[in-house]
PDB file of C-alpha atoms in Angstrom:
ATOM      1  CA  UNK A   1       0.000   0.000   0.000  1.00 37.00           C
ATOM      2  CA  UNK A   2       1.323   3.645  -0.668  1.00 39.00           C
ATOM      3  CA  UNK A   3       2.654   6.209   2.060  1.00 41.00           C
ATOM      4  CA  UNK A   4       5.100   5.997   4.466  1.00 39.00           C
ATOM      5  CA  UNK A   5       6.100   2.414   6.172  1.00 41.00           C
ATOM      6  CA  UNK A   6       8.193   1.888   8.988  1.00 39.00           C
ATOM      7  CA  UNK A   7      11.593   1.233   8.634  1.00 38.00           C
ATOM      8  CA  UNK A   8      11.549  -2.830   8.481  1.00 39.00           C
ATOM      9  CA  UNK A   9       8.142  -3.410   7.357  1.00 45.00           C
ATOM     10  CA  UNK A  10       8.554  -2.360   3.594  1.00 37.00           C
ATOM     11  CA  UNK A  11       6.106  -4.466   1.433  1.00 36.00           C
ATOM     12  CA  UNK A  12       9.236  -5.624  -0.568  1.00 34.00           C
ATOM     13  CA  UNK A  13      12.386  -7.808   0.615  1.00 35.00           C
ATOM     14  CA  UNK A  14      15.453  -6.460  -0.870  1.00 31.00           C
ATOM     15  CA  UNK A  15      16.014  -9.316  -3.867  1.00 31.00           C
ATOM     16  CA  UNK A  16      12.971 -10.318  -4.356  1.00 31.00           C
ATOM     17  CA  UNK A  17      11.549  -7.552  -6.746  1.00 28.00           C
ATOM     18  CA  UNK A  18       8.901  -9.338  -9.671  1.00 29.00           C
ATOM     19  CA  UNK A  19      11.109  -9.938 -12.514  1.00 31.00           C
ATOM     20  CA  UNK A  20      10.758  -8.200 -15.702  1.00 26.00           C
ATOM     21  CA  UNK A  21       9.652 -10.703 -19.011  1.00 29.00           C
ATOM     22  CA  UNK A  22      11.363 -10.383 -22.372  1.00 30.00           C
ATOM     23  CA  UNK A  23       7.747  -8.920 -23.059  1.00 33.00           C
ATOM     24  CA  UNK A  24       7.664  -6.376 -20.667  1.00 34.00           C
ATOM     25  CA  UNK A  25       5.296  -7.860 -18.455  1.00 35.00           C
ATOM     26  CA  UNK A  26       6.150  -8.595 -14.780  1.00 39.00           C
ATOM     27  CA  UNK A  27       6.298 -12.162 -13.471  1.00 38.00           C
ATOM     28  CA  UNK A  28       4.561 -12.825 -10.273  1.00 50.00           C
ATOM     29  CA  UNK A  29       7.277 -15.073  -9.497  1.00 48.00           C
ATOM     30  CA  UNK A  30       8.606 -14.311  -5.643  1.00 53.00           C
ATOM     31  CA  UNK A  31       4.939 -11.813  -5.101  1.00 58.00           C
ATOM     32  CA  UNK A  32       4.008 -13.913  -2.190  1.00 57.00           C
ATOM     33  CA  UNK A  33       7.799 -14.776  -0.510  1.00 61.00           C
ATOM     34  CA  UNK A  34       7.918 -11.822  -0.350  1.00 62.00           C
ATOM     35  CA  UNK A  35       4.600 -10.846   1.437  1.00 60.00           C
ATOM     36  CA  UNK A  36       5.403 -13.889   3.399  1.00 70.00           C
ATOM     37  CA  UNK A  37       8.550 -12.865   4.172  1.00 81.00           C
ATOM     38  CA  UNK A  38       8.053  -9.504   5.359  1.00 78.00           C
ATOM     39  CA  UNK A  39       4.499 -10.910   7.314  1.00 80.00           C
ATOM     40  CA  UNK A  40       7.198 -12.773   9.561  1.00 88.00           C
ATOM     41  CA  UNK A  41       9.300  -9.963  10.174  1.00 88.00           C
ATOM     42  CA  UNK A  42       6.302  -8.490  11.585  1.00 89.00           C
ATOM     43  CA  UNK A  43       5.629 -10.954  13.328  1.00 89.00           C
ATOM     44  CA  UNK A  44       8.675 -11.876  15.337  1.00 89.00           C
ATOM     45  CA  UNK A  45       8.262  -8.269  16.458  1.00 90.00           C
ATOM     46  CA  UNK A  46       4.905  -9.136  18.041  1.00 91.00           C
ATOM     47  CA  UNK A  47       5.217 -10.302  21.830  1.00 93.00           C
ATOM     48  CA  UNK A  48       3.511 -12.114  23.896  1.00 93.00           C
ATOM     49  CA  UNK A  49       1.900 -10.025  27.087  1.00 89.00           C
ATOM     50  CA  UNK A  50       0.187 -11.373  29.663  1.00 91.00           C
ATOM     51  CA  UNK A  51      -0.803 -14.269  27.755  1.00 93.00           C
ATOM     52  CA  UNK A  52      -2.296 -11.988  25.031  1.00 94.00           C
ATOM     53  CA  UNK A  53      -0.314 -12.359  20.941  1.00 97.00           C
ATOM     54  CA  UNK A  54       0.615  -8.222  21.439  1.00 97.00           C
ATOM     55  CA  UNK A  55       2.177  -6.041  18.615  1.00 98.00           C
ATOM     56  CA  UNK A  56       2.633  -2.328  18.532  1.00 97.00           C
ATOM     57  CA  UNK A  57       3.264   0.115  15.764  1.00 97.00           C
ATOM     58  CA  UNK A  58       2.122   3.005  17.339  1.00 98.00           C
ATOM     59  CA  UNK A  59       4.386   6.327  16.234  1.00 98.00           C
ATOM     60  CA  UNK A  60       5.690   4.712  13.451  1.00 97.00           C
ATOM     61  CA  UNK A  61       4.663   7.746  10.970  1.00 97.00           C
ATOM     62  CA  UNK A  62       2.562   5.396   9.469  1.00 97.00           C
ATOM     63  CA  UNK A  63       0.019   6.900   6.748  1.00 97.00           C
ATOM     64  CA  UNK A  64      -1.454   3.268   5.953  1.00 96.00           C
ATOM     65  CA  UNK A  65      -0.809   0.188   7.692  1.00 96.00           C
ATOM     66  CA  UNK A  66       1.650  -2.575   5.958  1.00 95.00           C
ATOM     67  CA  UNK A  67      -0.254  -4.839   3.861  1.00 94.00           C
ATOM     68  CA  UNK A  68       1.717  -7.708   5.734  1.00 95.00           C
ATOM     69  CA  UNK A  69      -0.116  -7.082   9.108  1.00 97.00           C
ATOM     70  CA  UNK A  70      -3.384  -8.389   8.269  1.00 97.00           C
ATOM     71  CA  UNK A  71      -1.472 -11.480   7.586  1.00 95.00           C
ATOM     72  CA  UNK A  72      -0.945 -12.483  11.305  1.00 96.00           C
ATOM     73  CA  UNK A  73      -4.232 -13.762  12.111  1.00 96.00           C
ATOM     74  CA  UNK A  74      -3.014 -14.806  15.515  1.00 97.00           C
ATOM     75  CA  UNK A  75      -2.792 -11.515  17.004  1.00 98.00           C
ATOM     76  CA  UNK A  76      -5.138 -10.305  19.845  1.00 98.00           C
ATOM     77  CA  UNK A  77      -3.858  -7.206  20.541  1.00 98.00           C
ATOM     78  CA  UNK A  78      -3.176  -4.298  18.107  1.00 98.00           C
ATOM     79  CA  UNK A  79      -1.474  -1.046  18.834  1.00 98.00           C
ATOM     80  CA  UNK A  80      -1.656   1.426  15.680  1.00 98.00           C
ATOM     81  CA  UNK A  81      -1.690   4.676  17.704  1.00 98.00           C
ATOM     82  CA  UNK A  82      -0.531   8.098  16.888  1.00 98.00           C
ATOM     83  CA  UNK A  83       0.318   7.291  13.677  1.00 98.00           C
ATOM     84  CA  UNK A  84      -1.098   9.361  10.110  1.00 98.00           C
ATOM     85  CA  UNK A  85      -3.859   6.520   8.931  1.00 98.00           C
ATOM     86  CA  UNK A  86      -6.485   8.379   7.000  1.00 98.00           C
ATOM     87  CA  UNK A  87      -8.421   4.980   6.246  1.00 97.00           C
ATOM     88  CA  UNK A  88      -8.627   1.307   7.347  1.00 98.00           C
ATOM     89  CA  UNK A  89      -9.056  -1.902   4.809  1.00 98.00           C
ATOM     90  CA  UNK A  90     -11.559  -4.137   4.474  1.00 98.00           C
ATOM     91  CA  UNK A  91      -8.759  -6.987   5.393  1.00 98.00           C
ATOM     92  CA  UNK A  92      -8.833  -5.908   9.182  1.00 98.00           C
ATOM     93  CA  UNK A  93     -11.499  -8.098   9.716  1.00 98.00           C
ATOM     94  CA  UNK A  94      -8.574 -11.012   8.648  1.00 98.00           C
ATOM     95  CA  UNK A  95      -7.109 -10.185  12.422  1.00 98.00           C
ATOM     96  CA  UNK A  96     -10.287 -12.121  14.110  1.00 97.00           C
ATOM     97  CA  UNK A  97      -8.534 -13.106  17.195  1.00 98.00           C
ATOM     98  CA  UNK A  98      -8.739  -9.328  18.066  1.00 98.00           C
ATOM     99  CA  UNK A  99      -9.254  -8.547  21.965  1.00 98.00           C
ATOM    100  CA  UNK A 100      -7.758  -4.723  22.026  1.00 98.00           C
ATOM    101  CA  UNK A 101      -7.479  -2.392  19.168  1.00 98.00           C
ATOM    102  CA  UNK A 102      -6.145   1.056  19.775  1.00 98.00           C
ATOM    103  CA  UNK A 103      -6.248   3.640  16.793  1.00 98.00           C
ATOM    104  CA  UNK A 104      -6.123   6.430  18.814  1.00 98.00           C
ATOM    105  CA  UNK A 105      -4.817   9.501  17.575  1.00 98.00           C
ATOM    106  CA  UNK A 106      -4.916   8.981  13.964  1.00 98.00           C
ATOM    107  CA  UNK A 107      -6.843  11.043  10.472  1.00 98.00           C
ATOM    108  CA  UNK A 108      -9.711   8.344  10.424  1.00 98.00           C
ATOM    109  CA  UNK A 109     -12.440   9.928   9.232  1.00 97.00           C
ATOM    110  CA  UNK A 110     -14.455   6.475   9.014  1.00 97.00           C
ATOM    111  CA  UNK A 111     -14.303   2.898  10.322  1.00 98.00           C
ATOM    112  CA  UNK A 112     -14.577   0.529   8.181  1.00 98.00           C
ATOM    113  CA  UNK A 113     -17.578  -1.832   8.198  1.00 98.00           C
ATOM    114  CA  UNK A 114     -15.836  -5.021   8.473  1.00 98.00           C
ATOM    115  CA  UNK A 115     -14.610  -4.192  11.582  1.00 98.00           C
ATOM    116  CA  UNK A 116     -17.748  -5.512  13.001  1.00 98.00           C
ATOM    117  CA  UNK A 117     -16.513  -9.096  12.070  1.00 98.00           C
ATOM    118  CA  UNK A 118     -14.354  -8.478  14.850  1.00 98.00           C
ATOM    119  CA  UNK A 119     -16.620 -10.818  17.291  1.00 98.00           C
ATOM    120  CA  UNK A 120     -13.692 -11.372  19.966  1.00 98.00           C
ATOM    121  CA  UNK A 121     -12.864  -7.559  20.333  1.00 98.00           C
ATOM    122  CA  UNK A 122     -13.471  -6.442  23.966  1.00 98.00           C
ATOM    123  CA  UNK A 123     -11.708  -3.007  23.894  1.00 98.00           C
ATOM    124  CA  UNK A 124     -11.701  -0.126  21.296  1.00 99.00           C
ATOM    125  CA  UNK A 125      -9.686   2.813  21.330  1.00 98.00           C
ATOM    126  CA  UNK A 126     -10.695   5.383  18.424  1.00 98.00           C
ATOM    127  CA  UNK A 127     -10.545   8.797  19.810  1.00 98.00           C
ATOM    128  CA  UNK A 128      -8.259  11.599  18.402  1.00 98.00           C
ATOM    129  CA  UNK A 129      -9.554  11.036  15.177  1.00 98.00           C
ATOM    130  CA  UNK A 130     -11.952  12.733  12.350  1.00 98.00           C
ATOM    131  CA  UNK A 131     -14.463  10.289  12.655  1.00 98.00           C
ATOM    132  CA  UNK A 132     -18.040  12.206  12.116  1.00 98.00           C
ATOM    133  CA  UNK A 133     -20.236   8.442  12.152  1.00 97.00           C
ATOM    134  CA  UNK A 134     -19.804   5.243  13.689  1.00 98.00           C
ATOM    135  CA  UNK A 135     -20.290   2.104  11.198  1.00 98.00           C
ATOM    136  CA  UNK A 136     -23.641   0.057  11.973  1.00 98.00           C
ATOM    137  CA  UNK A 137     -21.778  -3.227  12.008  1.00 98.00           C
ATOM    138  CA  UNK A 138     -20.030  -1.877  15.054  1.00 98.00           C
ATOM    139  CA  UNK A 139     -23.205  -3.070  16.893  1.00 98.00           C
ATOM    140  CA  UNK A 140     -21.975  -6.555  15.627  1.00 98.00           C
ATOM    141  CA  UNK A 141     -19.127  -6.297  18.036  1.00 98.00           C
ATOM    142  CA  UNK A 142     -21.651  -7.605  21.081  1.00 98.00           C
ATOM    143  CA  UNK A 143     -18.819  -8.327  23.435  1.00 98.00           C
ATOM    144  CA  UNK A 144     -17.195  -4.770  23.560  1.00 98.00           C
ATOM    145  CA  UNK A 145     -16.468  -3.856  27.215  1.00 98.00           C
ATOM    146  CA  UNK A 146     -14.397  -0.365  26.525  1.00 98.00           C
ATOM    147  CA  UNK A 147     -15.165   1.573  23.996  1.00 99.00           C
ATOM    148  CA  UNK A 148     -13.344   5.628  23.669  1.00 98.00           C
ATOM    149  CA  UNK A 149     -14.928   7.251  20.483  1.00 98.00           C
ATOM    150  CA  UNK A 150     -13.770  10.666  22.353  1.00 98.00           C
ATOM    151  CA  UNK A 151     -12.572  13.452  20.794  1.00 98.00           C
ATOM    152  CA  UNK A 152     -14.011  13.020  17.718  1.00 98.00           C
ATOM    153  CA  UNK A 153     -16.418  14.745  15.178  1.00 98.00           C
ATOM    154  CA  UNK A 154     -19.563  12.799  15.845  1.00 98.00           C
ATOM    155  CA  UNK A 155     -23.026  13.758  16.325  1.00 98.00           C
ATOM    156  CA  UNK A 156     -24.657  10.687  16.997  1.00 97.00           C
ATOM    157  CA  UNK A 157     -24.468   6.746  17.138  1.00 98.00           C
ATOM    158  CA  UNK A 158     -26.091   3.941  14.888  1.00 98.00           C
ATOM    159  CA  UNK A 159     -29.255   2.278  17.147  1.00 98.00           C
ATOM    160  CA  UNK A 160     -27.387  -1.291  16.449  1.00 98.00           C
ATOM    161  CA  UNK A 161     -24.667  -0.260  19.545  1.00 98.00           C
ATOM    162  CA  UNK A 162     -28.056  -1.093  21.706  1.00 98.00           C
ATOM    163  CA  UNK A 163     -26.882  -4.818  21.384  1.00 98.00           C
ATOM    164  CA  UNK A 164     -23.606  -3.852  23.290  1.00 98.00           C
ATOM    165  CA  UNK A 165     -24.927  -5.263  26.582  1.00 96.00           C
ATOM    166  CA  UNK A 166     -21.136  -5.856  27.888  1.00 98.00           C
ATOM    167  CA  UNK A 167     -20.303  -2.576  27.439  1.00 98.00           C
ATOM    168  CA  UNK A 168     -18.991  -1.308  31.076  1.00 98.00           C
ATOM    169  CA  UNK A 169     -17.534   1.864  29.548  1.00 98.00           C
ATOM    170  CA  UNK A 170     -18.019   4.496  26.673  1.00 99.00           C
ATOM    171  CA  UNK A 171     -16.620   7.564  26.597  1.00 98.00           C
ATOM    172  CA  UNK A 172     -18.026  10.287  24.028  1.00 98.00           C
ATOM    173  CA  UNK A 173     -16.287  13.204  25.348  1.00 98.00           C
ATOM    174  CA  UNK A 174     -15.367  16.464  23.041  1.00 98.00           C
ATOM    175  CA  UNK A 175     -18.044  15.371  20.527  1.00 98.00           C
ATOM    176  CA  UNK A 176     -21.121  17.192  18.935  1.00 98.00           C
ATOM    177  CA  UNK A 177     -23.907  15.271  20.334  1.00 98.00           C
ATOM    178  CA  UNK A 178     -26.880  17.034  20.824  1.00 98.00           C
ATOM    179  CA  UNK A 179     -29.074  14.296  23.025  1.00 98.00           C
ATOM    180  CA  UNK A 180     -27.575  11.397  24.071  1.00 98.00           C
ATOM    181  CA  UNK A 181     -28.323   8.530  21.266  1.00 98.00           C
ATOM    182  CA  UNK A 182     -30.999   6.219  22.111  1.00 98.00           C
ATOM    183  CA  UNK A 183     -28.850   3.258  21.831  1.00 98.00           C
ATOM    184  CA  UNK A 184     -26.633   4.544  24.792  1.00 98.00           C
ATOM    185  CA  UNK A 185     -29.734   4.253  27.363  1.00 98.00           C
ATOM    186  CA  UNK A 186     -30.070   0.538  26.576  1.00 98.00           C
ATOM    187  CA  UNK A 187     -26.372  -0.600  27.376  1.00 98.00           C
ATOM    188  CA  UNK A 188     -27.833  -1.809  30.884  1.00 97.00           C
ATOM    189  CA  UNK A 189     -23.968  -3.132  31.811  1.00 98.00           C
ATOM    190  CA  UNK A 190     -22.676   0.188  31.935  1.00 98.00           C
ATOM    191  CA  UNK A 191     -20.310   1.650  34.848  1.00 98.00           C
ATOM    192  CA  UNK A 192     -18.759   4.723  33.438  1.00 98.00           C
ATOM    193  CA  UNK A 193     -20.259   7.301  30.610  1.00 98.00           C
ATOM    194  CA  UNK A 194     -18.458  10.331  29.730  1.00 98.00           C
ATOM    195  CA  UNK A 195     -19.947  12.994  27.824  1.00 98.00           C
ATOM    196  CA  UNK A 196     -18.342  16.020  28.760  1.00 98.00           C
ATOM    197  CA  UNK A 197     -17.502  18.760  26.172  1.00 98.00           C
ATOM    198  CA  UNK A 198     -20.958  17.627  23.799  1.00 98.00           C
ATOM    199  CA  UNK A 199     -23.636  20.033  22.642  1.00 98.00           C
ATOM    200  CA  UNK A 200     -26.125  18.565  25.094  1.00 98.00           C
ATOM    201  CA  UNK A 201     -29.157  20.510  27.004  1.00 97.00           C
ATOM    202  CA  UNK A 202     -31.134  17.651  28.392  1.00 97.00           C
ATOM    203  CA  UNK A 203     -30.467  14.064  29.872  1.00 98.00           C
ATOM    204  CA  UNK A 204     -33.598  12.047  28.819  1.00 98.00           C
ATOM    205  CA  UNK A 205     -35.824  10.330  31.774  1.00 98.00           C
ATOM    206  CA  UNK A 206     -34.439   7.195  30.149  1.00 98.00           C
ATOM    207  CA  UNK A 207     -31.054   7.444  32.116  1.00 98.00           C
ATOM    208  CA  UNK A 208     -32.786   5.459  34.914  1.00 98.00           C
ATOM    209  CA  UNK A 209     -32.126   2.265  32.682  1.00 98.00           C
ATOM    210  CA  UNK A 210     -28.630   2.437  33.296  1.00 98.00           C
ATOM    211  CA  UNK A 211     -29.103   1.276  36.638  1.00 98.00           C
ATOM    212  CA  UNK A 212     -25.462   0.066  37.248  1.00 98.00           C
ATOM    213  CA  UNK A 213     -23.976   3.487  36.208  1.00 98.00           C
ATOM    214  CA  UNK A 214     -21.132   4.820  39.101  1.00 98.00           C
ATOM    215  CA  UNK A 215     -19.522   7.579  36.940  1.00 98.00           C
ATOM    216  CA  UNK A 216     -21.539  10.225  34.355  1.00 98.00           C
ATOM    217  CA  UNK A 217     -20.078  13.006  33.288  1.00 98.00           C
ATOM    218  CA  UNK A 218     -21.631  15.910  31.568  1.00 98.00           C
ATOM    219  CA  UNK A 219     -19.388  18.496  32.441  1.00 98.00           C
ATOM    220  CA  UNK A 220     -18.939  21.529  29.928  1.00 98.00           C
ATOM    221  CA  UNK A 221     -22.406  21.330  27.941  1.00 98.00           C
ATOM    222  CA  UNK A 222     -25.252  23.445  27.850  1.00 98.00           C
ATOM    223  CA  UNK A 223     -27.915  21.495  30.296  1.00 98.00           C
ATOM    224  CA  UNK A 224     -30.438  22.823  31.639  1.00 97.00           C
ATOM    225  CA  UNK A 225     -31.719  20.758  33.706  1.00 97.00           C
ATOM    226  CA  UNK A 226     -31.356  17.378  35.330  1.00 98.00           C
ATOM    227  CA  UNK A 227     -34.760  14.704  35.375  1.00 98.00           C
ATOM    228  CA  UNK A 228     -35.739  13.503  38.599  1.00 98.00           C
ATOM    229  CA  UNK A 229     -34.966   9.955  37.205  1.00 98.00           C
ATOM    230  CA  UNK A 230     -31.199  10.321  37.527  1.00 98.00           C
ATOM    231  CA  UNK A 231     -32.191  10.402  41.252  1.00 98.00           C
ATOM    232  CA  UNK A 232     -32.790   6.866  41.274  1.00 98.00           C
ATOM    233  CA  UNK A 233     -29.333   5.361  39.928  1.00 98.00           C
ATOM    234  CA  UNK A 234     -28.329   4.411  43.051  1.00 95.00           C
ATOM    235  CA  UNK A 235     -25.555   2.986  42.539  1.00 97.00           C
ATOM    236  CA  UNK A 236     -23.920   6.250  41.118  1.00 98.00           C
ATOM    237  CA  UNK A 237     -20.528   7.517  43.205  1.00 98.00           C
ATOM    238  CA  UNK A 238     -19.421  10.754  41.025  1.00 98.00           C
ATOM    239  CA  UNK A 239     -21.730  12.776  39.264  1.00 98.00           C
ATOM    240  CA  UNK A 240     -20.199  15.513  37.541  1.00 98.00           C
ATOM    241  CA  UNK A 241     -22.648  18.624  36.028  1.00 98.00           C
ATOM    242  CA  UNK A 242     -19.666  21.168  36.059  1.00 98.00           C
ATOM    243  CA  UNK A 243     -19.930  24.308  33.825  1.00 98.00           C
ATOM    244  CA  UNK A 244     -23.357  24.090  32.531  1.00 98.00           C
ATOM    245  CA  UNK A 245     -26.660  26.294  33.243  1.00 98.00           C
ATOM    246  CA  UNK A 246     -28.052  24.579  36.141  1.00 98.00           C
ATOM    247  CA  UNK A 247     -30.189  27.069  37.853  1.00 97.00           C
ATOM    248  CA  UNK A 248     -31.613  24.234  40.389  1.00 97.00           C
ATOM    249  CA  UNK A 249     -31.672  20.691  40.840  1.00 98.00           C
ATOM    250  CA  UNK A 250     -34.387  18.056  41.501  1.00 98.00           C
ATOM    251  CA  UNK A 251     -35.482  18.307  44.688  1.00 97.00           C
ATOM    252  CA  UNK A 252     -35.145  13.936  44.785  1.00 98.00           C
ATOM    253  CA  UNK A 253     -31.081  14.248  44.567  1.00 98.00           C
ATOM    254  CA  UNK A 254     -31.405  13.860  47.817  1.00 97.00           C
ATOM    255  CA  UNK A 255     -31.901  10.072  46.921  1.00 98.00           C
ATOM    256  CA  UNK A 256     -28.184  10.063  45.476  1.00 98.00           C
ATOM    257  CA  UNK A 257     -26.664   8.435  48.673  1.00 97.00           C
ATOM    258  CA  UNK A 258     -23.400   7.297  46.709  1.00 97.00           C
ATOM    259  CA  UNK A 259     -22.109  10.687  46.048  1.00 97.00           C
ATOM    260  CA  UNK A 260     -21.299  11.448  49.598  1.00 95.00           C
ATOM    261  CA  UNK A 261     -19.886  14.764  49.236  1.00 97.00           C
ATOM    262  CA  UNK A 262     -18.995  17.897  46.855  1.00 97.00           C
ATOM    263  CA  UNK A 263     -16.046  17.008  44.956  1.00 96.00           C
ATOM    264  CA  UNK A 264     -13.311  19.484  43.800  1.00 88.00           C
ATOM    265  CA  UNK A 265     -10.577  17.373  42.388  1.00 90.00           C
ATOM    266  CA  UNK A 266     -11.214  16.271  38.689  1.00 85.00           C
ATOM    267  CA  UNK A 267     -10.995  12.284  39.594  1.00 87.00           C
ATOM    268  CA  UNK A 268     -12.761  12.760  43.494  1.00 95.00           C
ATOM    269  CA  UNK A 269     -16.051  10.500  43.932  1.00 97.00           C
ATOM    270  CA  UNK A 270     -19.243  12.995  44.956  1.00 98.00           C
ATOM    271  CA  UNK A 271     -21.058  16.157  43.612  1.00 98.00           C
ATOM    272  CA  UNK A 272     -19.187  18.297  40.935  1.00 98.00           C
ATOM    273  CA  UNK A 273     -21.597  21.250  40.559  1.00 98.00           C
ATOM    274  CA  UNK A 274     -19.416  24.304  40.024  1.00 97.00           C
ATOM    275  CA  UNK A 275     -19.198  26.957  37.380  1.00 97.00           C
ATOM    276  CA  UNK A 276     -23.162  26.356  37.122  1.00 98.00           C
ATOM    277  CA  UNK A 277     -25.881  29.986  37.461  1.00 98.00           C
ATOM    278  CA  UNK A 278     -27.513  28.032  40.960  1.00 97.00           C
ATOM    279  CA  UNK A 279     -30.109  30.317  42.056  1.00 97.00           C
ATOM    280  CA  UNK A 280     -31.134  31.044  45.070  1.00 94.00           C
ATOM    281  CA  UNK A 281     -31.109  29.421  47.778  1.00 96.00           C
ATOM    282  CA  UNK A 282     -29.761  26.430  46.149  1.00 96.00           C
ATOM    283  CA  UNK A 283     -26.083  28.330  45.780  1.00 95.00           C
ATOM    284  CA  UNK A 284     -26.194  28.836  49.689  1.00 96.00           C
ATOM    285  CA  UNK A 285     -27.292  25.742  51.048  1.00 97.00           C
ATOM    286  CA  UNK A 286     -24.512  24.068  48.710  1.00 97.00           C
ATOM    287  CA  UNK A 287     -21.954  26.099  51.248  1.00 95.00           C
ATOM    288  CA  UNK A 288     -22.541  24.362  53.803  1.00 96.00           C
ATOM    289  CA  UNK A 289     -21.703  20.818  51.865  1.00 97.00           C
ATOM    290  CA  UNK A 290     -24.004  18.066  50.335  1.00 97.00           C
ATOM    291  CA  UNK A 291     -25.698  16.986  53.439  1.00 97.00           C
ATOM    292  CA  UNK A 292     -26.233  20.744  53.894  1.00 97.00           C
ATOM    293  CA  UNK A 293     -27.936  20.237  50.315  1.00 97.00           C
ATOM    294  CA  UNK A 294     -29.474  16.671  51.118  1.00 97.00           C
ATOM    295  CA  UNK A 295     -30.866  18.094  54.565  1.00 97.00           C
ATOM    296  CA  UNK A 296     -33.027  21.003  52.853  1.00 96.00           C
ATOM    297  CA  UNK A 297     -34.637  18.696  49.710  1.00 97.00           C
ATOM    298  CA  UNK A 298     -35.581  15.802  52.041  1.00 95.00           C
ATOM    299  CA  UNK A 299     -38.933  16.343  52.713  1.00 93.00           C
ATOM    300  CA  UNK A 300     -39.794  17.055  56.293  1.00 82.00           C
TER     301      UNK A 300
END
């Protein structure tokens, strides 16, 4: 394939160029030796890590991949980060032994559809890209635990990602996503959704369904307001609403027993409310702490 390679993983061994006929035309003789050959140089790169076939050519400069990689079936996990790919071939679905594949920090402006032949994958990296849609066969990819689709260009997400029922983590973050996509409400097995940095005014009452949710954050978008339903996850531990326009909350937070505090610190477990218009007398209760805040909505 054209565009830079990696020194060591040129499509060609030195020697084994196709011959040139008395004719003019080129002999195939050598073609595949020579794919072959440059396949196991590859390949005796490729370690084994924690049980798992591992190979990384992340910051190789790489503006497509080597043909020769999607000859090494074996591999479960694939490292292709911060490199200059612009595109992905159909023959990545070859590589069906995939558990991890990390493309972060690439030009992708697409995935391609094969990838959802992928049925092994459990982890996908693809933020840092240009990617404005998400393929449908994606959804295919039913036993997807982490997937980062973060700093992207998308607006939205196929309704096929509802079948990701494994999925424990997503992270949409620095996105244009207006409301959340359907899809995301029925991925019961979540833990952690990040949506900060979106285009987002509401949360829809459907965010109850994600009953196993400990992390959501919606920092740096344009909410509103927050449905009383998000009062019943109880199960969530941080909860952060930072720099939006909040003028209240539902009086049921109250109900959010796992937050246990206002946090400051990026990473702390609790309340992250700041940088919000809190009216009255909302803003002053919240000085005196979240049980200050739990204390006046309980109902008396």
């Amino acid at each position: 394939m054209g565009g830079k390679q990696s020194h060591g993983f040129s499509n060609k061994d030195p020697g084994s160029e196709a011959n040139i006929t008395p004719g003019g035309r080129k002999s195939t003789n050598g073609d595949q030796t020579s794919v072959s050959s440059a396949a196991e140089r590859i390949r005796r790169t490729a370690t084994v890590h924690f049980g798992y076939s591992t190979l990384s050519l992340a910051m190789r400069g790489l503006d497509d991949a080597p043909v020769e990689l999607w000859e090494l079936r074996e591999l479960q996990k694939l490292n292709l980060s911060m490199n200059c790919l612009c595109s992905l071939p159909p023959a990545l679905s070859a590589l069906d032994n995939l558990v991890v594949l990390n493309l972060w920090g690439n030009n992708l402006s697409t995935l391609p559809p094969e990838i959802g032949l992928l049925k092994k994958l459990r982890v996908l990296f693809a933020c840092r890209n240009r990617l404005s849609e998400v393929p449908e066969e994606l959804g295919s990819c039913t036993g997807l635990e982490v997937l980062s689709l973060a700093n992207n260009q998308i607006s939205g997400l196929p309704s096929s990602l509802a079948a990701m029922r494994n999925l424990t983590k997503l992270n949409l973050s620095h996105n244009r996503i207006v409301h959340i996509p359907t899809c995301v409400y029925s991925m019961k097995g979540l833990v952690f959704l990040h949506l900060a940095c979106n285009r987002l005014e509401t949360i829809a009452d459907q965010i109850q369904d994600l009953v196993n949710l400990k992390i959501l954050i919606v920092e740096g978008n344009s909410i509103h307001t927050l449905p009383k339903t998000l009062c019943f996850l109880e199960s969530l531990e941080l909860l952060n609403v930072d720099f939006n326009e909040l003028q209240n909350v539902p009086v049921e937070m109250y109900l959010l027993i796992g937050l246990r505090k206002l946090a400051c610190h990026p990473l702390d477990k609790g309340l992250h409310i700041v940088h919000n218009p809190l009216l009255k007398p909302i803003q002053e209760v919240l000085q005196g702490g979240l049980s200050s805040l739990y204390n006046y909505l309980k109902p008396t």
